[in-house]
Every structure is written in structure tokens, then in C-alpha cells.
Amino acid sequence: MTATTTNEKPLQQLDNNLSGSIPDSNSIESHDDPAQHDASDPGPPPDGGFQAWSQTVVAHLVMFNSWGYINSFGFFQSYYVSTLGVSPSAISWVGSVQISLVFFVGTFSGRATDAGHYKKVLVAGLFLQLLGVFMTSLSTKYWQLFLAQGICTGLGDGLTFCPTIALLATYFVKRRSMAIAINASGAGSGGIFFPLIAQQLLPKIGFGWTVRVMGFVMLFNTIIIVALARTRLPPRKLGPIVEWSSFKELPYALFCVGMFLSFWAIFFAFYYVPTYGGTVIGVSPTTSLTLLLVMNAVGIPARILLAVLSDKFIGPMRTLILTTFFSGLLLYCWVSVNSEGRLFAFCIIYGSFAGGVQSVFPAACSGLTTDLKKMGMRTGMVFTVVSVACLTGPPLAGALIERGDGDFMYAQVFGGSALMGGTLVLLAVAISNGAISLPHFRK
């Protein structure tokens, strides 16, 4: 069996030692003639060099500001439930809407990237991120938090995340999984930093100023992002926002279904581990935040190691199948966790595999696209499908917890089953795409 999917092979036959010049994003956006675009095509992805690796820094910081903040929602979930007197399921809607918008907006922001407007979309998204965070620091009611943290920040995250993932994929082929893993590790570093800020500052300066400090950190990252971000390919002005014919491709259509099932449950533990630790295990609020820190922290080395595994040995699709399977298995195992030590062990192992799912799936998705100029659109289409899962998954888990009178078992079984279903569908993707071949038996 080969380590890459069939659709990735044409890409990997490109010459990855290109050392030609890379056009500035402003010069790219100034072209209007499609023929001129073809003439200025910079060629195959460089797979290295300062310009390419600087985009991994941009992508890492984009992930820090977006998914690092999102992965810290367990802190907000626990704090809002204890201070607002609102049910866990209702609070989950704030986080689920935020995640859903990240993916839903991806279809439109990804297409805008293909059309040559990456920098404009990026700046708009960064502004909305900062606006949402600082408005969250001023919010005292549920509806205010829903608008600021759920809607505004979610829109900003969606405008920055998908285009940056698509942009990064145009710079790398052989090292694509590694580049995307460096990008995705920003979710882990942000997921450590923001809860750590909350843990250290919340008792001293209160909720408002704690969130403002988070906003100032994001502002610093924003300055670096805007300074370094550059596009490589000429814009593709023509074509629809959604390419419906893509869903006629069996591997691509199955991939959308598999990722829907996987993301229906993947964030459940990130939202509810602090609450589980406090209400079921009986740990202190400080320890509850430490659990979230640990879950996010282990995702950093795990993402890098899984990227090496993907790039060098088994390919992104097989890596995604393995991480999805073990994530589902661990949610089943969570049912038997009844002590602080076991909960820490669960956070370490689950954080590693769940982080792998989040980091590897864009590389697996990009491997299903051979036309790099359609990368933003097709990636965004998958993200939009995933957005529905992210919107409904955490509130559904919260409703199952309420139905069980605080017992997490129904939600844990739901999460494990969704991920196992996703594993089976992704296995079908790998078989249909040639990443995994079935043995042939003689009659």
C-alpha cells in the first residue's frame, strides 16, 4: 500500500525544489485579466523556503487566536454556568455557534481566497475577532455573550481560519501534513495560554479584565499575521461559490459525511471535562482548569508526531482514520472514569488523538483536490458541512446530560458512537480513493 492517496500522487510528482520568486499579495490582487493570471502562475508549490515557512507562522498564530480561544471554551462554560444561572445546554450554544460559524463561513471566505482577496478577508476577520473578545469582556447577560462570543468572534474566526488553511496547502505538497500540523499546533498553544491566563488572573482582576488581557495577546498576534501573510497563486475570478459536481465524487462526498459524524462529537470533552471534574469527580475549580490545560497541551506534540507519521509513513487519510477511531474508543472509556488520576489520564490520551483529528483532516481533505486553484472552495465546502455538526453536537450532548440528571453516560456513548461511525465512513473513503486496498482472494 502507498503512503498517499491516489489523488495526491499527481501533486507529489511535481518538482518541489522550485526556487523562483513568489509574487506579493498586493500585486496578485491587482490583476484583472484571466490570461494574465495564467502567465503569472508561479508554478508548483515550493515545499520550503522563507516565504513558505513564514506562512506556517501566520497559520499558527491564526489558529492560536481562533481555535486556541475556542478550545478554551471549557473555562467559559464552567464560569457562565456558575455565574449566569443558565443551563449547560444553553451555554453550549454560545460555543457551538462560534465553532459552527468558523466552518460555515469557510465556504465563502475560501472562495474569496481563490478569487484573490485573501488579505482583505483576513483583516476583516481579525478585526471581528478582536471586537468580539473585547465585547465579551463587557458582557454581563447571556444574550450579550451569545452575540459577542458566539456570533461576532465566530464570524471573525471563520474569515481567518479556512482561507489560511487553503493558502498553506498551496505552499506544500510532500510536507503538507507537517505544515498543517505546525499550523494546527496553534490551537494547542492557544488552548494552553488562554486557560492559563484565566487561571492566574480571574481571581485577581475579575472576568472583564481577564478577557481583555486575552484580547491584547490576540492583538499582538494580529500585527505579526498582517505583516507576514502572503498569497502565492494568481486569483481565479471565474466559477461558482459552491462546486456541486464535487459531491458526485464518491471519495469527496463520503469524506464530508465522515467529518460530519466525527465533528459531531470531537469537541464534547473540550467543553465538558472541567464541568465533569467539578460535578462528578469533585475536583477544585483550579484543578478543573488544569484538566483543560493538559488536554490542550498534549495536542501540541501529538499534532507534530502525527504529522510526521502522516508525511513519512502512512499518509493523512490513514492517520485520520486511526485518530478518529481512538478518539471514539476513548469517549466510550470515559464512562468508567471515576477518579482524578483517571480523569487526568483520559485528558492526556484523548487530547492527543482528538488534536490529531483536528490537525490531520485538512491535509486529508486537500489530498482529495488535485486542482490547487480550487483548494479554497472545496475545503470551504467541507467546512460548511462540518459546521452543522459543530452547531448541534455540544448542545445535544448537554441535553443528554440534563436528561440523565447530571449523568454523563448518555452523552459519552453518543460521542463515542458518532466518532466510530465517522471512522467507518472514512475507511470507505480510503478504500474508494485507493489509500487502502482490500485483499484479493482466489476462488
Short mmCIF file of C-alpha atoms in Angstrom, two decimals:
data_model
loop_
_atom_site.label_atom_id
_atom_site.label_comp_id
_atom_site.label_asym_id
_atom_site.label_seq_id
_atom_site.Cartn_x
_atom_site.Cartn_y
_atom_site.Cartn_z
CA MET A 1 0.00 0.00 0.00
CA THR A 2 1.24 3.51 -0.76
CA ALA A 3 1.51 6.16 1.91
CA THR A 4 -0.57 8.68 -0.01
CA THR A 5 -3.99 8.71 -1.63
CA THR A 6 -4.46 8.27 -5.37
CA ASN A 7 -5.43 11.90 -5.86
CA GLU A 8 -2.31 13.05 -4.05
CA LYS A 9 0.04 11.27 -6.50
CA PRO A 10 -0.18 13.85 -9.30
CA LEU A 11 0.71 16.54 -6.80
CA GLN A 12 3.65 14.62 -5.43
CA GLN A 13 5.15 14.22 -8.88
CA LEU A 14 5.66 17.97 -9.08
CA ASP A 15 9.14 19.40 -8.74
CA ASN A 16 9.25 20.58 -5.12
CA ASN A 17 12.63 22.26 -5.41
CA LEU A 18 11.31 25.38 -7.12
CA SER A 19 13.24 28.45 -6.05
CA GLY A 20 11.59 31.11 -8.20
CA SER A 21 10.20 34.36 -6.94
CA ILE A 22 6.87 34.49 -5.12
CA PRO A 23 4.50 37.32 -6.01
CA ASP A 24 3.40 39.80 -3.42
CA SER A 25 -0.24 39.52 -2.32
CA ASN A 26 -0.95 43.11 -3.39
CA SER A 27 0.41 42.53 -6.90
CA ILE A 28 -1.70 39.37 -7.17
CA GLU A 29 -4.87 41.19 -6.24
CA SER A 30 -4.21 43.93 -8.82
CA HIS A 31 -4.56 41.60 -11.83
CA ASP A 32 -7.88 41.52 -13.65
CA ASP A 33 -7.11 39.70 -16.91
CA PRO A 34 -7.54 35.90 -16.64
CA ALA A 35 -4.95 35.36 -19.35
CA GLN A 36 -2.55 37.45 -17.35
CA HIS A 37 -3.21 35.21 -14.36
CA ASP A 38 -2.08 32.14 -16.28
CA ALA A 39 1.05 33.92 -17.43
CA SER A 40 1.96 34.81 -13.88
CA ASP A 41 1.40 31.30 -12.48
CA PRO A 42 4.33 30.76 -10.09
CA GLY A 43 4.46 27.03 -10.77
CA PRO A 44 4.36 24.08 -8.37
CA PRO A 45 4.43 24.51 -4.57
CA PRO A 46 7.94 25.28 -3.28
CA ASP A 47 7.65 22.92 -0.27
CA GLY A 48 10.09 25.11 1.66
CA GLY A 49 11.94 28.41 1.78
CA PHE A 50 11.38 31.54 3.87
CA GLN A 51 8.14 32.57 2.18
CA ALA A 52 6.57 29.15 2.63
CA TRP A 53 7.65 28.61 6.23
CA SER A 54 6.68 32.15 7.20
CA GLN A 55 3.13 31.23 6.21
CA THR A 56 3.24 28.42 8.77
CA VAL A 57 3.97 31.11 11.39
CA VAL A 58 0.98 33.09 10.13
CA ALA A 59 -1.19 29.98 10.21
CA HIS A 60 -0.01 29.03 13.70
CA LEU A 61 -0.94 32.45 15.06
CA VAL A 62 -4.28 32.40 13.24
CA MET A 63 -5.00 29.07 14.94
CA PHE A 64 -3.80 30.49 18.27
CA ASN A 65 -6.28 33.35 18.04
CA SER A 66 -9.18 31.26 16.72
CA TRP A 67 -9.04 27.62 17.80
CA GLY A 68 -6.89 28.29 20.86
CA TYR A 69 -9.66 30.57 22.11
CA ILE A 70 -12.36 28.09 21.06
CA ASN A 71 -10.61 25.15 22.75
CA SER A 72 -10.60 27.21 25.95
CA PHE A 73 -14.39 27.33 26.00
CA GLY A 74 -14.45 24.78 28.81
CA PHE A 75 -13.37 27.62 31.09
CA PHE A 76 -16.17 29.88 29.83
CA GLN A 77 -18.70 27.02 30.01
CA SER A 78 -17.92 26.37 33.67
CA TYR A 79 -17.79 30.07 34.59
CA TYR A 80 -21.03 31.01 32.80
CA VAL A 81 -22.97 28.10 34.33
CA SER A 82 -21.86 29.11 37.82
CA THR A 83 -22.46 32.87 37.44
CA LEU A 84 -25.36 33.29 35.00
CA GLY A 85 -27.66 30.58 36.32
CA VAL A 86 -28.20 29.22 32.79
CA SER A 87 -28.34 25.51 31.89
CA PRO A 88 -25.20 23.83 30.48
CA SER A 89 -27.04 23.07 27.23
CA ALA A 90 -27.93 26.75 26.75
CA ILE A 91 -24.35 27.84 27.45
CA SER A 92 -23.11 25.27 24.94
CA TRP A 93 -24.96 27.14 22.20
CA VAL A 94 -22.53 30.04 22.61
CA GLY A 95 -19.55 27.81 21.89
CA SER A 96 -21.27 25.67 19.27
CA VAL A 97 -22.44 28.72 17.29
CA GLN A 98 -18.89 30.06 17.42
CA ILE A 99 -17.44 26.81 16.04
CA SER A 100 -20.23 26.41 13.51
CA LEU A 101 -19.59 29.87 12.08
CA VAL A 102 -15.88 29.08 11.80
CA PHE A 103 -16.71 26.29 9.38
CA PHE A 104 -19.86 27.73 7.74
CA VAL A 105 -18.20 30.98 6.75
CA GLY A 106 -15.43 28.84 5.29
CA THR A 107 -17.30 28.26 2.03
CA PHE A 108 -17.47 31.99 1.32
CA SER A 109 -14.10 33.03 2.75
CA GLY A 110 -12.42 30.12 0.97
CA ARG A 111 -13.90 31.18 -2.36
CA ALA A 112 -12.80 34.76 -1.71
CA THR A 113 -9.28 33.43 -1.23
CA ASP A 114 -9.43 31.66 -4.60
CA ALA A 115 -10.58 34.96 -6.14
CA GLY A 116 -7.52 36.81 -4.81
CA HIS A 117 -8.98 38.59 -1.78
CA TYR A 118 -7.18 36.72 0.98
CA LYS A 119 -5.63 39.78 2.64
CA LYS A 120 -8.91 41.70 2.74
CA VAL A 121 -10.81 38.73 4.18
CA LEU A 122 -8.03 38.12 6.70
CA VAL A 123 -8.00 41.70 8.01
CA ALA A 124 -11.81 41.76 8.29
CA GLY A 125 -11.74 38.51 10.24
CA LEU A 126 -9.01 39.67 12.60
CA PHE A 127 -10.98 42.85 13.33
CA LEU A 128 -14.15 40.88 14.15
CA GLN A 129 -12.17 38.53 16.39
CA LEU A 130 -10.84 41.40 18.46
CA LEU A 131 -14.20 43.17 18.54
CA GLY A 132 -15.91 40.01 19.78
CA VAL A 133 -13.35 39.37 22.52
CA PHE A 134 -13.42 42.91 23.88
CA MET A 135 -17.24 42.99 23.75
CA THR A 136 -17.27 39.69 25.65
CA SER A 137 -15.26 41.35 28.39
CA LEU A 138 -18.07 43.91 28.79
CA SER A 139 -20.94 41.40 28.68
CA THR A 140 -22.98 40.55 31.77
CA LYS A 141 -26.03 38.82 30.25
CA TYR A 142 -26.49 35.63 28.24
CA TRP A 143 -27.73 37.35 25.08
CA GLN A 144 -24.76 39.72 25.12
CA LEU A 145 -22.33 36.80 25.38
CA PHE A 146 -24.17 34.99 22.60
CA LEU A 147 -23.78 37.96 20.25
CA ALA A 148 -20.20 38.85 21.21
CA GLN A 149 -18.55 35.47 21.73
CA GLY A 150 -20.84 33.28 19.65
CA ILE A 151 -21.67 35.43 16.62
CA CYS A 152 -19.01 38.15 16.32
CA THR A 153 -15.97 36.09 17.30
CA GLY A 154 -17.28 33.12 15.32
CA LEU A 155 -17.59 35.21 12.16
CA GLY A 156 -14.07 36.54 12.64
CA ASP A 157 -12.69 33.04 13.16
CA GLY A 158 -14.42 31.81 10.01
CA LEU A 159 -12.95 34.61 7.91
CA THR A 160 -9.40 33.81 9.05
CA PHE A 161 -9.30 30.03 9.51
CA CYS A 162 -10.41 28.40 6.24
CA PRO A 163 -8.55 30.79 3.89
CA THR A 164 -5.33 30.32 5.86
CA ILE A 165 -5.61 26.52 5.72
CA ALA A 166 -6.24 26.68 1.97
CA LEU A 167 -3.38 29.14 1.48
CA LEU A 168 -0.95 26.92 3.38
CA ALA A 169 -1.86 23.94 1.20
CA THR A 170 -0.73 25.88 -1.90
CA TYR A 171 2.82 26.16 -0.50
CA PHE A 172 3.38 22.49 0.39
CA VAL A 173 2.84 19.03 -1.08
CA LYS A 174 5.27 16.49 0.39
CA ARG A 175 5.48 18.42 3.65
CA ARG A 176 1.83 19.46 3.68
CA SER A 177 0.88 17.41 6.76
CA MET A 178 3.85 18.82 8.68
CA ALA A 179 3.00 22.39 7.67
CA ILE A 180 -0.64 21.94 8.63
CA ALA A 181 0.41 20.31 11.91
CA ILE A 182 2.56 23.34 12.77
CA ASN A 183 -0.48 25.42 11.93
CA ALA A 184 -2.81 23.22 13.98
CA SER A 185 -0.49 23.23 16.99
CA GLY A 186 -1.50 26.86 17.38
CA ALA A 187 -4.81 25.53 18.69
CA GLY A 188 -2.86 23.71 21.39
CA SER A 189 -0.60 26.62 22.33
CA GLY A 190 -3.58 28.98 22.43
CA GLY A 191 -5.53 26.35 24.32
CA ILE A 192 -2.81 26.41 26.97
CA PHE A 193 -2.27 30.15 27.07
CA PHE A 194 -5.86 31.35 27.39
CA PRO A 195 -6.90 28.97 30.23
CA LEU A 196 -3.61 29.80 31.97
CA ILE A 197 -4.48 33.49 31.79
CA ALA A 198 -7.89 32.69 33.25
CA GLN A 199 -6.44 30.52 35.99
CA GLN A 200 -3.92 33.14 37.10
CA LEU A 201 -5.82 36.40 36.57
CA LEU A 202 -9.51 35.65 37.15
CA PRO A 203 -9.23 35.56 40.98
CA LYS A 204 -7.13 38.75 40.95
CA ILE A 205 -8.64 41.11 38.39
CA GLY A 206 -12.05 39.61 37.60
CA PHE A 207 -13.67 38.29 34.42
CA GLY A 208 -13.73 41.53 32.40
CA TRP A 209 -10.05 42.37 32.61
CA THR A 210 -9.04 38.72 32.28
CA VAL A 211 -10.77 38.55 28.90
CA ARG A 212 -9.28 41.93 27.90
CA VAL A 213 -5.79 40.54 28.56
CA MET A 214 -6.67 37.70 26.20
CA GLY A 215 -7.70 40.33 23.66
CA PHE A 216 -4.39 42.19 23.95
CA VAL A 217 -2.50 38.93 23.35
CA MET A 218 -4.59 38.36 20.22
CA LEU A 219 -3.91 41.96 19.10
CA PHE A 220 -0.15 41.36 19.30
CA ASN A 221 -0.52 38.20 17.20
CA THR A 222 -2.67 40.11 14.72
CA ILE A 223 0.13 42.58 13.99
CA ILE A 224 2.52 39.72 13.10
CA ILE A 225 -0.11 37.95 10.99
CA VAL A 226 -0.84 41.02 8.85
CA ALA A 227 2.87 41.73 8.39
CA LEU A 228 3.79 38.23 7.14
CA ALA A 229 0.72 36.93 5.27
CA ARG A 230 1.27 36.47 1.51
CA THR A 231 -0.59 34.60 -1.21
CA ARG A 232 1.22 32.55 -3.88
CA LEU A 233 -1.23 31.67 -6.65
CA PRO A 234 -2.92 34.14 -9.02
CA PRO A 235 -6.63 34.69 -8.40
CA ARG A 236 -9.33 32.60 -10.03
CA LYS A 237 -12.08 35.13 -10.78
CA LEU A 238 -14.48 32.79 -12.56
CA GLY A 239 -16.52 29.92 -11.18
CA PRO A 240 -19.32 29.34 -8.66
CA ILE A 241 -19.15 29.76 -4.90
CA VAL A 242 -20.04 26.09 -4.50
CA GLU A 243 -18.98 23.39 -6.96
CA TRP A 244 -21.90 20.97 -6.66
CA SER A 245 -20.22 18.49 -9.00
CA SER A 246 -17.67 17.80 -6.26
CA PHE A 247 -20.33 15.91 -4.33
CA LYS A 248 -20.64 13.50 -7.26
CA GLU A 249 -17.11 12.33 -6.49
CA LEU A 250 -17.62 9.37 -4.15
CA PRO A 251 -14.48 9.90 -2.01
CA TYR A 252 -15.24 13.59 -1.53
CA ALA A 253 -18.92 13.02 -0.69
CA LEU A 254 -18.09 10.24 1.79
CA PHE A 255 -15.40 12.43 3.33
CA CYS A 256 -17.99 15.12 4.05
CA VAL A 257 -20.22 12.54 5.79
CA GLY A 258 -17.32 11.12 7.78
CA MET A 259 -16.20 14.52 9.00
CA PHE A 260 -19.78 15.45 9.93
CA LEU A 261 -20.02 12.42 12.22
CA SER A 262 -16.56 13.00 13.68
CA PHE A 263 -17.03 16.69 14.45
CA TRP A 264 -20.45 16.00 15.90
CA ALA A 265 -18.61 14.70 18.96
CA ILE A 266 -14.95 15.72 18.87
CA PHE A 267 -15.37 18.91 20.96
CA PHE A 268 -17.65 17.35 23.58
CA ALA A 269 -14.81 16.59 26.01
CA PHE A 270 -13.18 20.00 25.50
CA TYR A 271 -16.42 21.66 26.58
CA TYR A 272 -17.41 19.40 29.45
CA VAL A 273 -14.25 17.99 31.09
CA PRO A 274 -13.99 20.93 33.56
CA THR A 275 -17.67 20.53 34.47
CA TYR A 276 -17.27 16.75 34.76
CA GLY A 277 -14.26 17.19 37.01
CA GLY A 278 -16.12 19.57 39.30
CA THR A 279 -19.54 17.91 39.49
CA VAL A 280 -18.75 14.20 39.11
CA ILE A 281 -15.20 13.79 40.42
CA GLY A 282 -15.33 16.72 42.86
CA VAL A 283 -12.07 18.48 41.96
CA SER A 284 -11.48 22.17 42.70
CA PRO A 285 -12.10 24.92 40.09
CA THR A 286 -8.33 25.36 39.72
CA THR A 287 -7.88 21.66 39.01
CA SER A 288 -10.76 21.76 36.52
CA LEU A 289 -8.90 24.41 34.52
CA THR A 290 -5.70 22.37 34.81
CA LEU A 291 -7.52 19.44 33.18
CA LEU A 292 -8.37 21.67 30.23
CA LEU A 293 -4.79 22.93 30.08
CA VAL A 294 -3.46 19.39 29.98
CA MET A 295 -5.91 18.33 27.26
CA ASN A 296 -4.84 21.23 25.06
CA ALA A 297 -1.13 20.97 25.90
CA VAL A 298 -0.70 17.35 24.84
CA GLY A 299 -2.20 18.24 21.48
CA ILE A 300 0.92 20.21 20.52
CA PRO A 301 3.49 17.36 20.39
CA ALA A 302 0.78 14.94 19.28
CA ARG A 303 -0.01 17.06 16.22
CA ILE A 304 3.66 17.19 15.23
CA LEU A 305 4.25 13.46 15.75
CA LEU A 306 1.10 12.55 13.86
CA ALA A 307 2.17 14.86 11.03
CA VAL A 308 5.50 13.00 10.78
CA LEU A 309 3.60 9.71 10.79
CA SER A 310 1.34 11.05 8.05
CA ASP A 311 4.07 12.56 5.85
CA LYS A 312 6.68 9.83 6.17
CA PHE A 313 4.78 6.61 6.63
CA ILE A 314 1.04 6.13 6.23
CA GLY A 315 -0.45 9.27 4.68
CA PRO A 316 -3.03 11.74 6.03
CA MET A 317 -6.15 9.67 5.32
CA ARG A 318 -4.97 6.62 7.24
CA THR A 319 -3.72 8.83 10.06
CA LEU A 320 -7.13 10.49 10.23
CA ILE A 321 -8.86 7.09 10.40
CA LEU A 322 -6.65 5.96 13.29
CA THR A 323 -7.05 9.16 15.32
CA THR A 324 -10.82 9.20 14.80
CA PHE A 325 -11.11 5.56 15.88
CA PHE A 326 -9.11 6.02 19.08
CA SER A 327 -10.95 9.26 19.91
CA GLY A 328 -14.25 7.38 19.75
CA LEU A 329 -12.88 4.49 21.79
CA LEU A 330 -11.69 6.90 24.47
CA LEU A 331 -15.11 8.55 24.77
CA TYR A 332 -16.52 5.09 25.49
CA CYS A 333 -13.78 4.58 28.09
CA TRP A 334 -14.65 7.92 29.69
CA VAL A 335 -17.77 6.25 31.12
CA SER A 336 -15.59 4.35 33.62
CA VAL A 337 -13.51 7.36 34.74
CA ASN A 338 -14.29 7.88 38.43
CA SER A 339 -11.16 9.40 39.97
CA GLU A 340 -8.96 12.45 39.50
CA GLY A 341 -5.99 10.36 38.34
CA ARG A 342 -8.04 8.53 35.72
CA LEU A 343 -9.51 11.80 34.51
CA PHE A 344 -6.03 13.28 34.00
CA ALA A 345 -5.02 10.13 32.10
CA PHE A 346 -8.12 10.44 29.92
CA CYS A 347 -7.35 14.11 29.19
CA ILE A 348 -3.78 13.27 28.16
CA ILE A 349 -4.70 10.44 25.81
CA TYR A 350 -7.89 11.93 24.40
CA GLY A 351 -6.27 15.34 23.90
CA SER A 352 -3.56 13.68 21.81
CA PHE A 353 -5.88 11.81 19.46
CA ALA A 354 -8.59 14.49 19.26
CA GLY A 355 -5.91 17.06 18.45
CA GLY A 356 -4.76 14.73 15.70
CA VAL A 357 -8.23 14.63 14.17
CA GLN A 358 -8.35 18.43 14.10
CA SER A 359 -4.88 18.79 12.58
CA VAL A 360 -4.85 15.96 10.03
CA PHE A 361 -8.29 16.36 8.49
CA PRO A 362 -7.41 19.49 6.41
CA ALA A 363 -4.45 17.61 4.91
CA ALA A 364 -6.68 14.62 4.16
CA CYS A 365 -9.22 16.97 2.60
CA SER A 366 -6.63 18.73 0.44
CA GLY A 367 -5.44 15.33 -0.76
CA LEU A 368 -8.83 14.91 -2.45
CA THR A 369 -8.25 18.04 -4.58
CA THR A 370 -5.78 17.98 -7.48
CA ASP A 371 -6.56 21.50 -8.78
CA LEU A 372 -4.82 23.84 -6.34
CA LYS A 373 -6.86 26.82 -7.58
CA LYS A 374 -10.00 25.10 -6.23
CA MET A 375 -8.42 24.31 -2.88
CA GLY A 376 -10.12 27.15 -1.01
CA MET A 377 -13.56 26.40 -2.43
CA ARG A 378 -13.50 22.63 -1.86
CA THR A 379 -12.00 22.94 1.60
CA GLY A 380 -14.63 25.53 2.46
CA MET A 381 -17.41 23.22 1.27
CA VAL A 382 -16.26 20.50 3.67
CA PHE A 383 -16.05 23.06 6.46
CA THR A 384 -19.64 24.15 5.81
CA VAL A 385 -20.87 20.56 6.13
CA VAL A 386 -18.88 20.24 9.35
CA SER A 387 -20.40 23.48 10.66
CA VAL A 388 -23.80 21.83 11.07
CA ALA A 389 -22.24 19.09 13.20
CA CYS A 390 -20.41 21.63 15.36
CA LEU A 391 -23.59 23.66 15.80
CA THR A 392 -25.69 20.76 17.07
CA GLY A 393 -23.17 18.43 18.74
CA PRO A 394 -22.30 20.19 22.03
CA PRO A 395 -25.88 21.33 22.80
CA LEU A 396 -27.13 17.81 22.06
CA ALA A 397 -24.55 16.43 24.48
CA GLY A 398 -25.65 19.00 27.06
CA ALA A 399 -29.29 17.99 26.59
CA LEU A 400 -28.36 14.33 27.11
CA ILE A 401 -26.58 15.25 30.35
CA GLU A 402 -29.67 17.12 31.55
CA ARG A 403 -31.88 14.18 30.58
CA GLY A 404 -29.68 11.95 32.71
CA ASP A 405 -29.98 14.33 35.68
CA GLY A 406 -26.28 15.16 35.51
CA ASP A 407 -25.15 11.68 34.45
CA PHE A 408 -22.71 11.96 31.54
CA MET A 409 -23.11 8.37 30.28
CA TYR A 410 -25.70 9.07 27.56
CA ALA A 411 -23.59 11.90 26.16
CA GLN A 412 -20.39 9.83 26.35
CA VAL A 413 -21.98 6.93 24.46
CA PHE A 414 -23.39 9.35 21.86
CA GLY A 415 -19.94 10.88 21.34
CA GLY A 416 -18.17 7.56 21.05
CA SER A 417 -20.77 6.21 18.62
CA ALA A 418 -20.59 9.29 16.38
CA LEU A 419 -16.80 9.01 16.13
CA MET A 420 -16.96 5.28 15.44
CA GLY A 421 -19.47 5.95 12.68
CA GLY A 422 -17.12 8.58 11.28
CA THR A 423 -14.29 6.05 11.34
CA LEU A 424 -16.27 3.57 9.24
CA VAL A 425 -17.18 6.20 6.64
CA LEU A 426 -13.59 7.45 6.43
CA LEU A 427 -12.48 3.86 5.93
CA ALA A 428 -14.84 3.73 2.95
CA VAL A 429 -13.23 6.95 1.66
CA ALA A 430 -9.77 5.38 1.87
CA ILE A 431 -10.92 2.25 0.05
CA SER A 432 -12.73 4.18 -2.71
CA ASN A 433 -9.77 6.53 -3.11
CA GLY A 434 -7.13 3.80 -3.16
CA ALA A 435 -5.40 4.79 0.10
CA ILE A 436 -6.29 1.34 1.44
CA SER A 437 -6.61 -1.67 -0.84
CA LEU A 438 -8.66 -4.70 0.03
CA PRO A 439 -7.02 -8.13 -0.24
CA HIS A 440 -7.95 -10.25 -3.25
CA PHE A 441 -8.88 -13.84 -2.58
CA ARG A 442 -8.67 -16.60 -5.15
CA LYS A 443 -11.75 -18.67 -5.77
#
